């Protein structure tokens, strides 16, 4: 009995071992298959993604490189070869072969677009409106091969300047003069220089833009006006005001000491006579400050020329104040999104640290459709500077006198107010309406004459 039991036990053990090993082999094989399937799926997705990206890049390259004439030739080559081979038409086959040869022969003309080194220089980066600017372009072949003839395109604002580049050997350099014609006021972007490669027929085209971009500031025209220290724009700096302070230059009276007063202002003679501590009191001397408010709303000007006259008048006033070292604020309306128009108030300030910075700011000013009217701009300018000695409001001809009077009410009563109305069809004249001096100018030179006349009167 014992012998039989042991045999049965060994048999069952052997069968169970065989079953477990088969199960293990089967599970391992299934896992390997799953891993292989996963790997195949991942590789397929990667290949599809790479193929899709390559196709997109090829389509973009073709869109940038193949011109409309080239697209027609490619279509003619494809259709001619397919139809000629399918139906045995020799004429179609010849047309297809010739079209394909044209495309193949145009490809070499695209080589070397990146072999150039281009240096763009301008003689001046700041000019006055109506003046041109000169410069030069230096093109050098940095490649190891001969660069075929090509073309350079230089965007100048909304215009385009073209230059032809001859065949250049390795290391050769060619210098081309650059002449930009008279420009209107604004900030003109010059560049980037773009090399253009194209075949003689115009089938293919390749462009490469360099990173060199220059900003050309075209300043407004200005005129010399009388100094702001005399005449109509008299300087009030140093004159005492009615505001009483504890320390200044203009003595006012003696009062009893109050906590917080400086001991240096104690008047000892009065203190000895009264037996109480007495201090000096002064009238505050005014530090003159000037504001120039420029309207930029489109409805406030008859046309673009009238707006340019207003910008030039405001720039002339600001330039005179900066040269006189006067504290100055130059403000104009700011762009307001249409969705919040009427609920948002905003103004923009022009830097006045130097004449160059101020004129650069005037170069960037444009007429705005969505902005505040000039009377609202004056109100914000008065709130930002409570102690203005004089304020100029430069507006267009469509602003009525009633609105100018309302704008004048935003400033303090002791602020001298001058409105400059730009109207190219009007004769120069000066009027005084309830403390508001209104100057009407038809040209920029009228501003200097009217201010000088105000100084003499």
PDB file of N, CA, C and O in Angstrom, residues 184-254:
ATOM      1  N   UNK A 184       6.212 110.876 -43.979  1.00  0.00           N
ATOM      2  CA  UNK A 184       5.320 111.611 -43.072  1.00  0.00           C
ATOM      3  C   UNK A 184       5.667 111.317 -41.619  1.00  0.00           C
ATOM      4  O   UNK A 184       6.418 110.391 -41.317  1.00  0.00           O
ATOM      5  N   UNK A 185       5.114 112.121 -40.717  1.00  0.00           N
ATOM      6  CA  UNK A 185       5.382 111.933 -39.303  1.00  0.00           C
ATOM      7  C   UNK A 185       4.931 110.552 -38.847  1.00  0.00           C
ATOM      8  O   UNK A 185       3.898 110.037 -39.266  1.00  0.00           O
ATOM      9  N   UNK A 186       5.711 109.952 -37.965  1.00  0.00           N
ATOM     10  CA  UNK A 186       5.370 108.637 -37.442  1.00  0.00           C
ATOM     11  C   UNK A 186       6.631 107.870 -37.082  1.00  0.00           C
ATOM     12  O   UNK A 186       7.750 108.377 -37.193  1.00  0.00           O
ATOM     13  N   UNK A 187       6.428 106.663 -36.627  1.00  0.00           N
ATOM     14  CA  UNK A 187       7.529 105.750 -36.336  1.00  0.00           C
ATOM     15  C   UNK A 187       7.555 104.726 -37.462  1.00  0.00           C
ATOM     16  O   UNK A 187       6.665 103.871 -37.562  1.00  0.00           O
ATOM     17  N   UNK A 188       8.549 104.828 -38.327  1.00  0.00           N
ATOM     18  CA  UNK A 188       8.647 103.998 -39.529  1.00  0.00           C
ATOM     19  C   UNK A 188       9.580 102.831 -39.234  1.00  0.00           C
ATOM     20  O   UNK A 188      10.717 103.032 -38.788  1.00  0.00           O
ATOM     21  N   UNK A 189       9.113 101.648 -39.492  1.00  0.00           N
ATOM     22  CA  UNK A 189       9.924 100.454 -39.296  1.00  0.00           C
ATOM     23  C   UNK A 189      10.659 100.119 -40.579  1.00  0.00           C
ATOM     24  O   UNK A 189      10.042  99.921 -41.629  1.00  0.00           O
ATOM     25  N   UNK A 190      11.973 100.067 -40.493  1.00  0.00           N
ATOM     26  CA  UNK A 190      12.823  99.754 -41.640  1.00  0.00           C
ATOM     27  C   UNK A 190      13.376  98.349 -41.445  1.00  0.00           C
ATOM     28  O   UNK A 190      14.128  98.096 -40.512  1.00  0.00           O
ATOM     29  N   UNK A 191      13.036  97.440 -42.315  1.00  0.00           N
ATOM     30  CA  UNK A 191      13.468  96.053 -42.199  1.00  0.00           C
ATOM     31  C   UNK A 191      12.293  95.151 -41.845  1.00  0.00           C
ATOM     32  O   UNK A 191      11.151  95.595 -41.703  1.00  0.00           O
ATOM     33  N   UNK A 192      12.565  93.864 -41.699  1.00  0.00           N
ATOM     34  CA  UNK A 192      13.870  93.216 -41.858  1.00  0.00           C
ATOM     35  C   UNK A 192      14.252  93.028 -43.324  1.00  0.00           C
ATOM     36  O   UNK A 192      13.398  92.868 -44.186  1.00  0.00           O
ATOM     37  N   UNK A 193      15.558  93.067 -43.568  1.00  0.00           N
ATOM     38  CA  UNK A 193      16.068  92.822 -44.911  1.00  0.00           C
ATOM     39  C   UNK A 193      15.795  91.365 -45.282  1.00  0.00           C
ATOM     40  O   UNK A 193      16.068  90.449 -44.504  1.00  0.00           O
ATOM     41  N   UNK A 194      15.257  91.159 -46.459  1.00  0.00           N
ATOM     42  CA  UNK A 194      14.881  89.824 -46.914  1.00  0.00           C
ATOM     43  C   UNK A 194      15.598  89.507 -48.220  1.00  0.00           C
ATOM     44  O   UNK A 194      15.523  90.282 -49.175  1.00  0.00           O
ATOM     45  N   UNK A 195      16.321  88.392 -48.234  1.00  0.00           N
ATOM     46  CA  UNK A 195      16.936  87.934 -49.474  1.00  0.00           C
ATOM     47  C   UNK A 195      15.916  87.129 -50.266  1.00  0.00           C
ATOM     48  O   UNK A 195      15.198  86.301 -49.708  1.00  0.00           O
ATOM     49  N   UNK A 196      15.877  87.380 -51.550  1.00  0.00           N
ATOM     50  CA  UNK A 196      14.901  86.739 -52.431  1.00  0.00           C
ATOM     51  C   UNK A 196      15.660  86.000 -53.528  1.00  0.00           C
ATOM     52  O   UNK A 196      16.490  86.592 -54.231  1.00  0.00           O
ATOM     53  N   UNK A 197      15.387  84.700 -53.632  1.00  0.00           N
ATOM     54  CA  UNK A 197      15.938  83.872 -54.699  1.00  0.00           C
ATOM     55  C   UNK A 197      14.801  83.436 -55.604  1.00  0.00           C
ATOM     56  O   UNK A 197      13.789  82.910 -55.132  1.00  0.00           O
ATOM     57  N   UNK A 198      14.986  83.619 -56.902  1.00  0.00           N
ATOM     58  CA  UNK A 198      13.946  83.232 -57.848  1.00  0.00           C
ATOM     59  C   UNK A 198      14.595  82.902 -59.186  1.00  0.00           C
ATOM     60  O   UNK A 198      15.643  83.460 -59.537  1.00  0.00           O
ATOM     61  N   UNK A 199      13.972  82.007 -59.921  1.00  0.00           N
ATOM     62  CA  UNK A 199      14.480  81.648 -61.244  1.00  0.00           C
ATOM     63  C   UNK A 199      14.049  82.698 -62.256  1.00  0.00           C
ATOM     64  O   UNK A 199      13.134  83.503 -61.989  1.00  0.00           O
ATOM     65  N   UNK A 200      14.677  82.735 -63.416  1.00  0.00           N
ATOM     66  CA  UNK A 200      14.329  83.770 -64.402  1.00  0.00           C
ATOM     67  C   UNK A 200      12.880  83.720 -64.858  1.00  0.00           C
ATOM     68  O   UNK A 200      12.301  84.756 -65.197  1.00  0.00           O
ATOM     69  N   UNK A 201      12.285  82.547 -64.883  1.00  0.00           N
ATOM     70  CA  UNK A 201      10.897  82.429 -65.348  1.00  0.00           C
ATOM     71  C   UNK A 201       9.911  82.835 -64.254  1.00  0.00           C
ATOM     72  O   UNK A 201       8.788  83.244 -64.542  1.00  0.00           O
ATOM     73  N   UNK A 202      10.313  82.723 -63.006  1.00  0.00           N
ATOM     74  CA  UNK A 202       9.414  83.059 -61.910  1.00  0.00           C
ATOM     75  C   UNK A 202       8.557  81.913 -61.446  1.00  0.00           C
ATOM     76  O   UNK A 202       7.436  82.129 -60.980  1.00  0.00           O
ATOM     77  N   UNK A 203       9.086  80.690 -61.542  1.00  0.00           N
ATOM     78  CA  UNK A 203       8.312  79.530 -61.103  1.00  0.00           C
ATOM     79  C   UNK A 203       8.447  79.302 -59.595  1.00  0.00           C
ATOM     80  O   UNK A 203       7.467  78.980 -58.923  1.00  0.00           O
ATOM     81  N   UNK A 204       9.670  79.440 -59.085  1.00  0.00           N
ATOM     82  CA  UNK A 204       9.946  79.183 -57.675  1.00  0.00           C
ATOM     83  C   UNK A 204      10.538  80.441 -57.040  1.00  0.00           C
ATOM     84  O   UNK A 204      11.179  81.248 -57.707  1.00  0.00           O
ATOM     85  N   UNK A 205      10.339  80.551 -55.746  1.00  0.00           N
ATOM     86  CA  UNK A 205      10.824  81.729 -55.014  1.00  0.00           C
ATOM     87  C   UNK A 205      11.159  81.309 -53.592  1.00  0.00           C
ATOM     88  O   UNK A 205      10.380  80.602 -52.943  1.00  0.00           O
ATOM     89  N   UNK A 206      12.315  81.759 -53.106  1.00  0.00           N
ATOM     90  CA  UNK A 206      12.736  81.448 -51.753  1.00  0.00           C
ATOM     91  C   UNK A 206      13.160  82.735 -51.059  1.00  0.00           C
ATOM     92  O   UNK A 206      13.928  83.524 -51.621  1.00  0.00           O
ATOM     93  N   UNK A 207      12.690  82.930 -49.825  1.00  0.00           N
ATOM     94  CA  UNK A 207      12.982  84.138 -49.066  1.00  0.00           C
ATOM     95  C   UNK A 207      13.609  83.777 -47.733  1.00  0.00           C
ATOM     96  O   UNK A 207      13.292  82.734 -47.149  1.00  0.00           O
ATOM     97  N   UNK A 208      14.490  84.670 -47.274  1.00  0.00           N
ATOM     98  CA  UNK A 208      15.089  84.524 -45.948  1.00  0.00           C
ATOM     99  C   UNK A 208      15.204  85.917 -45.329  1.00  0.00           C
ATOM    100  O   UNK A 208      15.862  86.800 -45.879  1.00  0.00           O
ATOM    101  N   UNK A 209      14.529  86.117 -44.198  1.00  0.00           N
ATOM    102  CA  UNK A 209      14.516  87.416 -43.523  1.00  0.00           C
ATOM    103  C   UNK A 209      15.558  87.439 -42.413  1.00  0.00           C
ATOM    104  O   UNK A 209      15.676  86.490 -41.631  1.00  0.00           O
ATOM    105  N   UNK A 210      16.324  88.531 -42.353  1.00  0.00           N
ATOM    106  CA  UNK A 210      17.295  88.721 -41.292  1.00  0.00           C
ATOM    107  C   UNK A 210      16.632  89.405 -40.100  1.00  0.00           C
ATOM    108  O   UNK A 210      15.509  89.906 -40.184  1.00  0.00           O
ATOM    109  N   UNK A 211      17.351  89.432 -38.992  1.00  0.00           N
ATOM    110  CA  UNK A 211      16.772  89.952 -37.746  1.00  0.00           C
ATOM    111  C   UNK A 211      16.976  91.443 -37.568  1.00  0.00           C
ATOM    112  O   UNK A 211      16.458  92.013 -36.603  1.00  0.00           O
ATOM    113  N   UNK A 212      17.717  92.094 -38.427  1.00  0.00           N
ATOM    114  CA  UNK A 212      18.047  93.501 -38.245  1.00  0.00           C
ATOM    115  C   UNK A 212      16.852  94.367 -38.631  1.00  0.00           C
ATOM    116  O   UNK A 212      16.481  94.461 -39.803  1.00  0.00           O
ATOM    117  N   UNK A 213      16.245  95.019 -37.620  1.00  0.00           N
ATOM    118  CA  UNK A 213      15.097  95.900 -37.834  1.00  0.00           C
ATOM    119  C   UNK A 213      15.396  97.235 -37.146  1.00  0.00           C
ATOM    120  O   UNK A 213      15.824  97.253 -35.990  1.00  0.00           O
ATOM    121  N   UNK A 214      15.171  98.323 -37.842  1.00  0.00           N
ATOM    122  CA  UNK A 214      15.424  99.659 -37.299  1.00  0.00           C
ATOM    123  C   UNK A 214      14.108 100.435 -37.224  1.00  0.00           C
ATOM    124  O   UNK A 214      13.255 100.309 -38.100  1.00  0.00           O
ATOM    125  N   UNK A 215      13.986 101.231 -36.157  1.00  0.00           N
ATOM    126  CA  UNK A 215      12.852 102.142 -36.016  1.00  0.00           C
ATOM    127  C   UNK A 215      13.326 103.551 -36.348  1.00  0.00           C
ATOM    128  O   UNK A 215      14.229 104.094 -35.700  1.00  0.00           O
ATOM    129  N   UNK A 216      12.718 104.136 -37.351  1.00  0.00           N
ATOM    130  CA  UNK A 216      13.052 105.486 -37.785  1.00  0.00           C
ATOM    131  C   UNK A 216      11.975 106.434 -37.259  1.00  0.00           C
ATOM    132  O   UNK A 216      10.806 106.331 -37.633  1.00  0.00           O
ATOM    133  N   UNK A 217      12.379 107.353 -36.362  1.00  0.00           N
ATOM    134  CA  UNK A 217      11.444 108.306 -35.766  1.00  0.00           C
ATOM    135  C   UNK A 217      11.372 109.544 -36.658  1.00  0.00           C
ATOM    136  O   UNK A 217      12.370 110.256 -36.837  1.00  0.00           O
ATOM    137  N   UNK A 218      10.201 109.785 -37.202  1.00  0.00           N
ATOM    138  CA  UNK A 218       9.960 110.974 -38.020  1.00  0.00           C
ATOM    139  C   UNK A 218       9.237 111.989 -37.143  1.00  0.00           C
ATOM    140  O   UNK A 218       8.057 111.829 -36.827  1.00  0.00           O
ATOM    141  N   UNK A 219       9.969 113.005 -36.708  1.00  0.00           N
ATOM    142  CA  UNK A 219       9.429 113.997 -35.781  1.00  0.00           C
ATOM    143  C   UNK A 219       8.504 114.980 -36.497  1.00  0.00           C
ATOM    144  O   UNK A 219       8.663 115.221 -37.713  1.00  0.00           O
ATOM    145  N   UNK A 220       7.582 115.571 -35.773  1.00  0.00           N
ATOM    146  CA  UNK A 220       6.739 116.603 -36.392  1.00  0.00           C
ATOM    147  C   UNK A 220       7.534 117.877 -36.646  1.00  0.00           C
ATOM    148  O   UNK A 220       8.555 118.138 -36.004  1.00  0.00           O
ATOM    149  N   UNK A 221       7.065 118.654 -37.560  1.00  0.00           N
ATOM    150  CA  UNK A 221       7.669 119.963 -37.804  1.00  0.00           C
ATOM    151  C   UNK A 221       7.385 120.881 -36.623  1.00  0.00           C
ATOM    152  O   UNK A 221       6.288 120.873 -36.065  1.00  0.00           O
ATOM    153  N   UNK A 222       8.360 121.680 -36.264  1.00  0.00           N
ATOM    154  CA  UNK A 222       8.206 122.619 -35.152  1.00  0.00           C
ATOM    155  C   UNK A 222       8.664 123.996 -35.608  1.00  0.00           C
ATOM    156  O   UNK A 222       9.361 124.146 -36.620  1.00  0.00           O
ATOM    157  N   UNK A 223       8.258 125.004 -34.852  1.00  0.00           N
ATOM    158  CA  UNK A 223       8.647 126.373 -35.125  1.00  0.00           C
ATOM    159  C   UNK A 223       9.151 127.009 -33.849  1.00  0.00           C
ATOM    160  O   UNK A 223       8.775 126.605 -32.737  1.00  0.00           O
ATOM    161  N   UNK A 224      10.020 128.003 -34.005  1.00  0.00           N
ATOM    162  CA  UNK A 224      10.555 128.721 -32.848  1.00  0.00           C
ATOM    163  C   UNK A 224       9.512 129.708 -32.346  1.00  0.00           C
ATOM    164  O   UNK A 224       8.977 130.514 -33.113  1.00  0.00           O
ATOM    165  N   UNK A 225       9.209 129.632 -31.065  1.00  0.00           N
ATOM    166  CA  UNK A 225       8.235 130.529 -30.450  1.00  0.00           C
ATOM    167  C   UNK A 225       8.913 131.298 -29.335  1.00  0.00           C
ATOM    168  O   UNK A 225       9.990 130.919 -28.860  1.00  0.00           O
ATOM    169  N   UNK A 226       8.313 132.398 -28.873  1.00  0.00           N
ATOM    170  CA  UNK A 226       8.930 133.182 -27.805  1.00  0.00           C
ATOM    171  C   UNK A 226       9.113 132.351 -26.544  1.00  0.00           C
ATOM    172  O   UNK A 226       8.391 131.390 -26.291  1.00  0.00           O
ATOM    173  N   UNK A 227      10.076 132.753 -25.755  1.00  0.00           N
ATOM    174  CA  UNK A 227      10.346 132.041 -24.520  1.00  0.00           C
ATOM    175  C   UNK A 227       9.132 132.078 -23.606  1.00  0.00           C
ATOM    176  O   UNK A 227       8.387 133.063 -23.568  1.00  0.00           O
ATOM    177  N   UNK A 228       8.935 131.014 -22.871  1.00  0.00           N
ATOM    178  CA  UNK A 228       7.812 130.942 -21.940  1.00  0.00           C
ATOM    179  C   UNK A 228       8.065 131.746 -20.685  1.00  0.00           C
ATOM    180  O   UNK A 228       7.325 131.634 -19.719  1.00  0.00           O
ATOM    181  N   UNK A 229       9.116 132.567 -20.658  1.00  0.00           N
ATOM    182  CA  UNK A 229       9.407 133.390 -19.486  1.00  0.00           C
ATOM    183  C   UNK A 229       8.970 134.832 -19.685  1.00  0.00           C
ATOM    184  O   UNK A 229       9.272 135.688 -18.869  1.00  0.00           O
ATOM    185  N   UNK A 230       8.266 135.119 -20.765  1.00  0.00           N
ATOM    186  CA  UNK A 230       7.848 136.490 -21.002  1.00  0.00           C
ATOM    187  C   UNK A 230       6.576 136.494 -21.822  1.00  0.00           C
ATOM    188  O   UNK A 230       6.222 135.522 -22.473  1.00  0.00           O
ATOM    189  N   UNK A 231       5.889 137.658 -21.781  1.00  0.00           N
ATOM    190  CA  UNK A 231       4.746 137.881 -22.652  1.00  0.00           C
ATOM    191  C   UNK A 231       3.529 137.085 -22.247  1.00  0.00           C
ATOM    192  O   UNK A 231       3.215 136.926 -21.078  1.00  0.00           O
ATOM    193  N   UNK A 232       2.834 136.555 -23.259  1.00  0.00           N
ATOM    194  CA  UNK A 232       1.589 135.836 -23.020  1.00  0.00           C
ATOM    195  C   UNK A 232       1.807 134.618 -22.149  1.00  0.00           C
ATOM    196  O   UNK A 232       0.944 134.254 -21.332  1.00  0.00           O
ATOM    197  N   UNK A 233       2.947 133.979 -22.282  1.00  0.00           N
ATOM    198  CA  UNK A 233       3.239 132.778 -21.502  1.00  0.00           C
ATOM    199  C   UNK A 233       4.202 133.151 -20.379  1.00  0.00           C
ATOM    200  O   UNK A 233       5.223 132.535 -20.177  1.00  0.00           O
ATOM    201  N   UNK A 234       3.891 134.207 -19.645  1.00  0.00           N
ATOM    202  CA  UNK A 234       4.824 134.731 -18.654  1.00  0.00           C
ATOM    203  C   UNK A 234       5.098 133.685 -17.576  1.00  0.00           C
ATOM    204  O   UNK A 234       4.219 132.923 -17.181  1.00  0.00           O
ATOM    205  N   UNK A 235       6.288 133.700 -17.077  1.00  0.00           N
ATOM    206  CA  UNK A 235       6.720 132.753 -16.056  1.00  0.00           C
ATOM    207  C   UNK A 235       6.253 133.251 -14.697  1.00  0.00           C
ATOM    208  O   UNK A 235       6.534 134.390 -14.320  1.00  0.00           O
ATOM    209  N   UNK A 236       5.547 132.429 -13.972  1.00  0.00           N
ATOM    210  CA  UNK A 236       5.052 132.785 -12.638  1.00  0.00           C
ATOM    211  C   UNK A 236       5.910 132.194 -11.546  1.00  0.00           C
ATOM    212  O   UNK A 236       5.563 132.289 -10.369  1.00  0.00           O
ATOM    213  N   UNK A 237       7.018 131.592 -11.882  1.00  0.00           N
ATOM    214  CA  UNK A 237       7.833 130.941 -10.871  1.00  0.00           C
ATOM    215  C   UNK A 237       8.444 131.975  -9.940  1.00  0.00           C
ATOM    216  O   UNK A 237       8.999 132.982 -10.360  1.00  0.00           O
ATOM    217  N   UNK A 238       8.361 131.748  -8.648  1.00  0.00           N
ATOM    218  CA  UNK A 238       8.916 132.642  -7.646  1.00  0.00           C
ATOM    219  C   UNK A 238       7.911 133.638  -7.113  1.00  0.00           C
ATOM    220  O   UNK A 238       8.146 134.257  -6.076  1.00  0.00           O
ATOM    221  N   UNK A 239       6.765 133.841  -7.785  1.00  0.00           N
ATOM    222  CA  UNK A 239       5.751 134.753  -7.291  1.00  0.00           C
ATOM    223  C   UNK A 239       4.993 134.125  -6.138  1.00  0.00           C
ATOM    224  O   UNK A 239       4.604 132.959  -6.192  1.00  0.00           O
ATOM    225  N   UNK A 240       4.732 134.882  -5.050  1.00  0.00           N
ATOM    226  CA  UNK A 240       4.025 134.301  -3.906  1.00  0.00           C
ATOM    227  C   UNK A 240       2.564 134.052  -4.231  1.00  0.00           C
ATOM    228  O   UNK A 240       1.946 134.748  -5.032  1.00  0.00           O
ATOM    229  N   UNK A 241       1.998 133.047  -3.566  1.00  0.00           N
ATOM    230  CA  UNK A 241       0.587 132.718  -3.699  1.00  0.00           C
ATOM    231  C   UNK A 241      -0.112 133.017  -2.375  1.00  0.00           C
ATOM    232  O   UNK A 241       0.493 133.486  -1.415  1.00  0.00           O
ATOM    233  N   UNK A 242      -1.393 132.731  -2.331  1.00  0.00           N
ATOM    234  CA  UNK A 242      -2.161 132.978  -1.111  1.00  0.00           C
ATOM    235  C   UNK A 242      -2.066 131.835  -0.116  1.00  0.00           C
ATOM    236  O   UNK A 242      -2.625 131.918   0.977  1.00  0.00           O
ATOM    237  N   UNK A 243      -1.391 130.782  -0.473  1.00  0.00           N
ATOM    238  CA  UNK A 243      -1.262 129.642   0.425  1.00  0.00           C
ATOM    239  C   UNK A 243      -0.155 129.917   1.433  1.00  0.00           C
ATOM    240  O   UNK A 243       0.948 130.293   1.072  1.00  0.00           O
ATOM    241  N   UNK A 244      -0.465 129.722   2.732  1.00  0.00           N
ATOM    242  CA  UNK A 244       0.483 129.981   3.810  1.00  0.00           C
ATOM    243  C   UNK A 244       1.188 128.694   4.191  1.00  0.00           C
ATOM    244  O   UNK A 244       0.564 127.652   4.360  1.00  0.00           O
ATOM    245  N   UNK A 245       2.515 128.794   4.333  1.00  0.00           N
ATOM    246  CA  UNK A 245       3.341 127.656   4.711  1.00  0.00           C
ATOM    247  C   UNK A 245       4.284 128.074   5.817  1.00  0.00           C
ATOM    248  O   UNK A 245       4.401 129.261   6.163  1.00  0.00           O
ATOM    249  N   UNK A 246       4.974 127.094   6.378  1.00  0.00           N
ATOM    250  CA  UNK A 246       5.862 127.364   7.508  1.00  0.00           C
ATOM    251  C   UNK A 246       7.257 127.788   7.082  1.00  0.00           C
ATOM    252  O   UNK A 246       8.002 128.348   7.894  1.00  0.00           O
ATOM    253  N   UNK A 247       7.628 127.503   5.864  1.00  0.00           N
ATOM    254  CA  UNK A 247       8.987 127.832   5.431  1.00  0.00           C
ATOM    255  C   UNK A 247       8.988 128.140   3.951  1.00  0.00           C
ATOM    256  O   UNK A 247       8.552 127.319   3.138  1.00  0.00           O
ATOM    257  N   UNK A 248       9.426 129.357   3.607  1.00  0.00           N
ATOM    258  CA  UNK A 248       9.553 129.758   2.212  1.00  0.00           C
ATOM    259  C   UNK A 248      10.336 131.063   2.169  1.00  0.00           C
ATOM    260  O   UNK A 248      11.011 131.420   3.148  1.00  0.00           O
ATOM    261  N   UNK A 249      10.224 131.806   1.068  1.00  0.00           N
ATOM    262  CA  UNK A 249      11.016 133.016   0.898  1.00  0.00           C
ATOM    263  C   UNK A 249      10.222 134.286   1.173  1.00  0.00           C
ATOM    264  O   UNK A 249      10.793 135.298   1.561  1.00  0.00           O
ATOM    265  N   UNK A 250       8.920 134.265   0.969  1.00  0.00           N
ATOM    266  CA  UNK A 250       8.098 135.467   1.123  1.00  0.00           C
ATOM    267  C   UNK A 250       7.475 135.498   2.517  1.00  0.00           C
ATOM    268  O   UNK A 250       6.584 134.698   2.830  1.00  0.00           O
ATOM    269  N   UNK A 251       7.945 136.425   3.379  1.00  0.00           N
ATOM    270  CA  UNK A 251       7.444 136.516   4.757  1.00  0.00           C
ATOM    271  C   UNK A 251       6.023 137.073   4.761  1.00  0.00           C
ATOM    272  O   UNK A 251       5.703 138.039   4.074  1.00  0.00           O
ATOM    273  N   UNK A 252       5.176 136.500   5.638  1.00  0.00           N
ATOM    274  CA  UNK A 252       3.782 136.924   5.710  1.00  0.00           C
ATOM    275  C   UNK A 252       3.434 137.528   7.078  1.00  0.00           C
ATOM    276  O   UNK A 252       2.997 138.676   7.150  1.00  0.00           O
ATOM    277  N   UNK A 253       3.629 136.786   8.145  1.00  0.00           N
ATOM    278  CA  UNK A 253       3.242 137.290   9.468  1.00  0.00           C
ATOM    279  C   UNK A 253       3.887 136.423  10.535  1.00  0.00           C
ATOM    280  O   UNK A 253       4.647 135.496  10.232  1.00  0.00           O
ATOM    281  N   UNK A 254       3.568 136.752  11.781  1.00  0.00           N
ATOM    282  CA  UNK A 254       4.044 135.980  12.933  1.00  0.00           C
ATOM    283  C   UNK A 254       2.823 135.464  13.676  1.00  0.00           C
ATOM    284  O   UNK A 254       1.854 136.205  13.907  1.00  0.00           O
TER     285      UNK A 254
END
